[in-house]
Every structure is written in C-alpha cells, then in structure tokens.
C-alpha cells in the first residue's frame, strides 16, 4: 500500500493557479497526506512518554483536590520531606467501587442507546440545525462515510432527565458524579483501555475499511495513534463519533452541574465563579453538538486514526481534565468581584465569537465552494489539487480572506481565549485550574504544526503559496 502511494507521488498532476486563474501542469509529488507511515524517534519517545505518564497525571490532578485541597505543590513538598510517600497517597485515594461501576455502566449504555436507537428528529423542527444522516469528509483512501448525527438530541434528552430527576423524581442525588469521582476514574480507565485495545486488535482481525488502515511497524505508535481510520461495528456504530462526543462531552455539562450542586450542599450557595464556568463551558459543549455535522470535517474525524489517543483520551482525559475548574471550585469556593467576573465573561465570549466565526467562515466557504460572502465581500482563495491514495485527482480551495486571511488558525486562538477564561474564573489562589490552558496551548500548537505538515504533504507547492499569503499561524505578527 505504501509503495502504491509512493508511486502516485511521482505522477504528473495538474495544478490550478490562484483564484481559479489559468491552470498549469507540473511534475510534483502528490505526497502521503494521511497519518505517518513511518515513525521517527522523537514521535516514538513522545508516544511512550504519554502512554506512561498521562494516566498518572489525571490521577494526580484529581487526587490533589481530594487530599490537598487542589494544592499542586503540597504533595510534592510532603514527598520531598518524607511526610508522605507514594504509597500513603495511593492508600488514601478512594478505590474502585461497584456502585461507581454500576453508575458508569448505566451511563455508557444509555448513551449507546441514544446514539444507536433514537434517530435524530430535532433537525425537523430546529431551523438551521444539520442533524440526521450526513456525509463525512473524503478519507485518504477516497471513501466518504455516512454518519447519523443525533448528538444534540442525546444531550437534550440526557439533560432533561437530569433536570427532571433533580426537580421531581429524586432517584439519585445531583452530586452523584462528584461523590463517586475517583471510583469513576477507575471505571473510565477500564473502558478507555478496553476500547483502545479492542480497536487495535480489530484493525488486524476485522478492519472496517482495510484501505484506510495504517501500520507503521511500531506497536506502541500503532496502539497510541491508531491503525484503523474509521472503525465501526455494523453500519452505524462509529467509534470516533461516539467516543469523541459521548459519553465524554455529554457528561461534561453534567459533571459541572454536579460540582455546582456540591457547592450548594457544602456551603449553602453557588459562587459566581462556578456559574461562569458552568455557563461558558455549556456554551462550548452546546456549540459542539449544534455543529456536530461540521465536526465530521475536523481533524479528529477527518485525519486522526482511532487508537489510545482518542479512545482513552475521550473516556478519561476529557471528562476529568476538562472539568478541573469546577472541581477546584468545590474545594475552593471563589467569589469573584464584579469587575473580575465581567472581564472573565467578556474574554470567554470574545474567545467563543472568534472560535465560532472562524470555524463558520471555513465551513460556509467550503460548502458553497467559495460562492458566499465573508465580512461583506466575496472571499479570496488559492485553488489547489491533491491526490487520494487510489490515485484520483481532487480539487480544493484554501481561503485567504476573513479570519483565515488574518492567521492560519484563528479558531485555535479563539479556543485558547475561552480556555483562559475558564481558568481565570477560578481566581489566582492556585495553579491547579490553570493546567487546562497549559495543556490546551500544547495541544493546539502541536495540532497546528501537525495539520500544517499534513497540508503541506497534501497540497505541495499550493500550500506554500497559501503560507506565503497568510504567514502567521495563531497570532498575527508573533507566531
Ligand atoms: P480546522 O477546523 O482548522 O481544520 C484544519 C483543516 O482545514 C486543514 O487540515 C485543511 O483541511 C483545512 N484548511 C486549512 N486552512 C484552510 C483555509 N484557509 N481554507 C479552507 N480550509 C482550510 O482544525 P481542527 O479540526 O483541528 O479544529 C476544529 C475546531 O475544534 C477548532 O476550533 C479547534 O479549536 C477545536 N478543537 C478543540 C479541541 C478541544 O479539545 N477542545 C481539540 C481539537 C480541536 P483540508 O485537508 O480539507 O484542506
């Protein structure tokens, strides 16, 4: 397969010039534009480091709240002075419980039922919402998969039930998630490892689309970054769509609500910081589900293969580390001054505006093939061509106006502004809640570099023309 792609790399291909002008023919490599076929030492070391440290990092950030009121330095000081040992810390942490296992089983099963058995009806009455069966992007092998988009509906049903329980039925306490938080960590880890291992084995034994599998020859890299591109069970159970969106992202807002309920139970009030975190993150989550069809065209679905990075990451990393601010505020109930709260809200909303508008501009531009209006004008763009693994020639356009003319990834910049707002809502007492912005910066800068490497392989000299036209990545004039 690799050699077939390499042969394609030498094919003569036609390249179109900027803005649909005269075309020219050039001898240029088509490139291997999917995930890497070969692993360099740096990537391999990073993969092994992450596999070994990420689970402990999650445990650390949750444990420090449970045992040290979210002080990150205190356990290190105690370990250094001999006051605590790794064993004593471990022994104090709540262990696996069958109650947590039951809660988590019911939770995941319920999300599977909503995903598989309740076809979307919300798109029939919500104007502007794209739900139901939608096409994904073309895979490197040239396939276009179909997806049942019903995430918004699942989120609405789940939250309606949560509300009904809290207000009327009282089947369980709204603090149930917080009260079982560390036992739930063990359950999510079990699912994360089971799913990643299953996906790994499945890729060898019964892949969904063999043409879209990538074997690098390195077992760690294959396990972490995935082999199969779009593993599925049956026609519709798509691993990426399910695990990326639910159960982690549907849970995100419920976890925050559980934290707010815990503040109410412990202190008799909910702080304005907790309300800010709940509101800003709920906007982000709802945005995700409202735009789930658009999400099919993002890097997670379009380019990443399904391995531990996505499987374990979605089950464990996302629900535990994306919700650190609310957890912190349960242990440290910060009440912000009006000015501070207003500044956080403004930063969060402006960040969201930049994030959403940038994503929307690209989506509109690609859907209409450039026949639209961006900032009141016809968008400018660079025409480019690429080949899929089956050798077919395709054409695409890279927009050079609107937010995409200011920098190449202003959607990430907006995302980072929003992430900083969540952290700043927690005040400046501890660095614990700021881990999120550090992590998001690393994630999105790395993603930006990774994406640009892929685009450069995919579009060759056309990508160079684009980067000449829009020279900065995240911050105009700086990076
Ligand atoms: P993008 O939505 O920016 O997609 C990048 C792709 O867009 C490129 O690979 C290329 O794809 C295409 N593209 C690049 N430049 C242009 C252009 N000028 N005109 C038209 N198309 C272009 O990236 P992501 O999928 O990573 O992110 C989507 C959103 O999700 C972002 O806002 C990000 O912040 C957010 N996100 C959030 C995460 C979180 O954990 N909170 C994690 C990851 C992402 P093609 O091959 O089609 O040309």
Coordinates of C-alpha atoms and ligand atoms in Angstrom, one line a residue, residues 33 137 252 284 294-295 297-303 318 322 355-356 358-359 362 365-366 381 384 386 396-401 404-405 407-416 419 436 439-440 443-444 447-448 450-452 454-455 458-459 463 466 470, ligand 1:
X33 CA -1.1 13.2 3.4
X137 CA -15.1 14.1 4.5
X252 CA -19.0 17.5 30.6
X284 CA -18.8 25.4 24.2
X294 CA -19.4 20.3 10.9
X295 CA -17.3 18.3 13.4
X297 CA -14.9 17.8 8.8
X298 CA -12.5 18.5 11.7
X299 CA -9.1 16.8 12.2
X300 CA -10.3 14.3 14.8
X301 CA -12.7 12.7 12.3
X302 CA -11.0 13.6 9.0
X303 CA -7.4 12.8 9.8
X318 CA -11.5 14.7 28.6
X322 CA -11.6 19.5 31.0
X355 CA -13.6 30.4 17.6
X356 CA -17.1 30.0 16.2
X358 CA -13.6 31.3 12.2
X359 CA -14.9 27.8 12.0
X362 CA -14.4 28.0 6.6
X365 CA -16.7 28.7 2.3
X366 CA -16.1 25.0 1.7
X381 CA -8.7 31.9 -2.1
X384 CA -5.2 23.6 -5.0
X386 CA -4.3 16.7 -4.4
X396 CA -9.9 22.1 -3.2
X397 CA -9.7 25.7 -2.1
X398 CA -7.8 27.5 0.7
X399 CA -9.5 30.7 1.8
X400 CA -7.2 33.8 2.2
X401 CA -9.7 36.3 3.5
X404 CA -8.5 32.8 7.5
X405 CA -6.6 35.8 6.0
X407 CA -3.9 34.0 10.5
X408 CA -3.9 30.3 9.5
X409 CA -5.6 29.0 12.7
X410 CA -7.5 31.8 14.5
X411 CA -10.1 29.2 15.5
X412 CA -7.4 27.8 17.8
X413 CA -6.7 31.3 19.1
X414 CA -10.3 31.8 20.0
X415 CA -10.4 28.4 21.7
X416 CA -7.4 29.4 23.8
X419 CA -9.9 28.2 27.8
X436 CA -6.0 23.4 31.4
X439 CA -2.5 21.7 28.1
X440 CA -4.7 23.4 25.5
X443 CA -2.5 20.5 22.2
X444 CA -3.4 23.3 19.8
X447 CA -2.1 20.3 16.3
X448 CA -1.4 23.3 14.2
X450 CA 0.8 18.5 12.7
X451 CA -2.0 19.8 10.5
X452 CA 0.3 22.1 8.5
X454 CA -0.2 17.2 6.6
X455 CA -1.5 20.0 4.4
X458 CA -1.3 17.0 0.6
X459 CA -1.1 20.2 -1.4
X463 CA 0.3 25.1 0.4
X466 CA -1.0 29.8 0.9
X470 CA -1.1 34.2 5.2
Ligands
LIG1 P1 -9.6 23.1 11.5 O1 -11.0 23.2 11.6 O2 -8.9 24.4 11.5 O3 -9.2 22.3 10.2 C1 -8.0 22.3 9.6 C2 -8.2 21.8 8.2 O4 -8.9 22.9 7.5 C3 -7.0 21.6 7.4 O5 -6.5 20.4 7.6 C4 -7.5 21.9 6.0 O6 -8.2 20.7 5.6 C5 -8.5 22.9 6.1 N1 -8.0 24.3 5.9 C6 -6.8 24.8 6.5 N2 -6.7 26.1 6.1 C7 -7.8 26.4 5.3 C8 -8.2 27.5 4.6 N3 -7.5 28.7 4.6 N4 -9.4 27.5 3.9 C9 -10.1 26.4 3.9 N5 -9.8 25.2 4.5 C10 -8.6 25.2 5.2 O7 -8.9 22.3 12.6 P2 -9.4 21.2 13.7 O8 -10.2 20.2 13.1 O9 -8.2 20.8 14.5 O10 -10.3 22.1 14.7 C11 -11.7 22.4 14.6 C12 -12.0 23.2 15.9 O11 -12.1 22.3 17.0 C13 -11.1 24.3 16.2 O12 -11.8 25.4 16.5 C14 -10.4 23.8 17.5 O13 -10.1 24.9 18.3 C15 -11.4 22.8 18.1 N6 -10.7 21.8 18.8 C16 -10.9 21.7 20.2 C17 -10.3 20.7 20.9 C18 -10.6 20.6 22.4 O14 -10.0 19.7 23.0 N7 -11.3 21.5 23.0 C19 -9.4 19.7 20.3 C20 -9.3 19.9 18.9 C21 -9.9 20.9 18.2 P3 -8.3 20.1 4.1 O15 -7.5 18.9 4.1 O16 -9.8 19.8 4.0 O17 -7.9 21.2 3.2

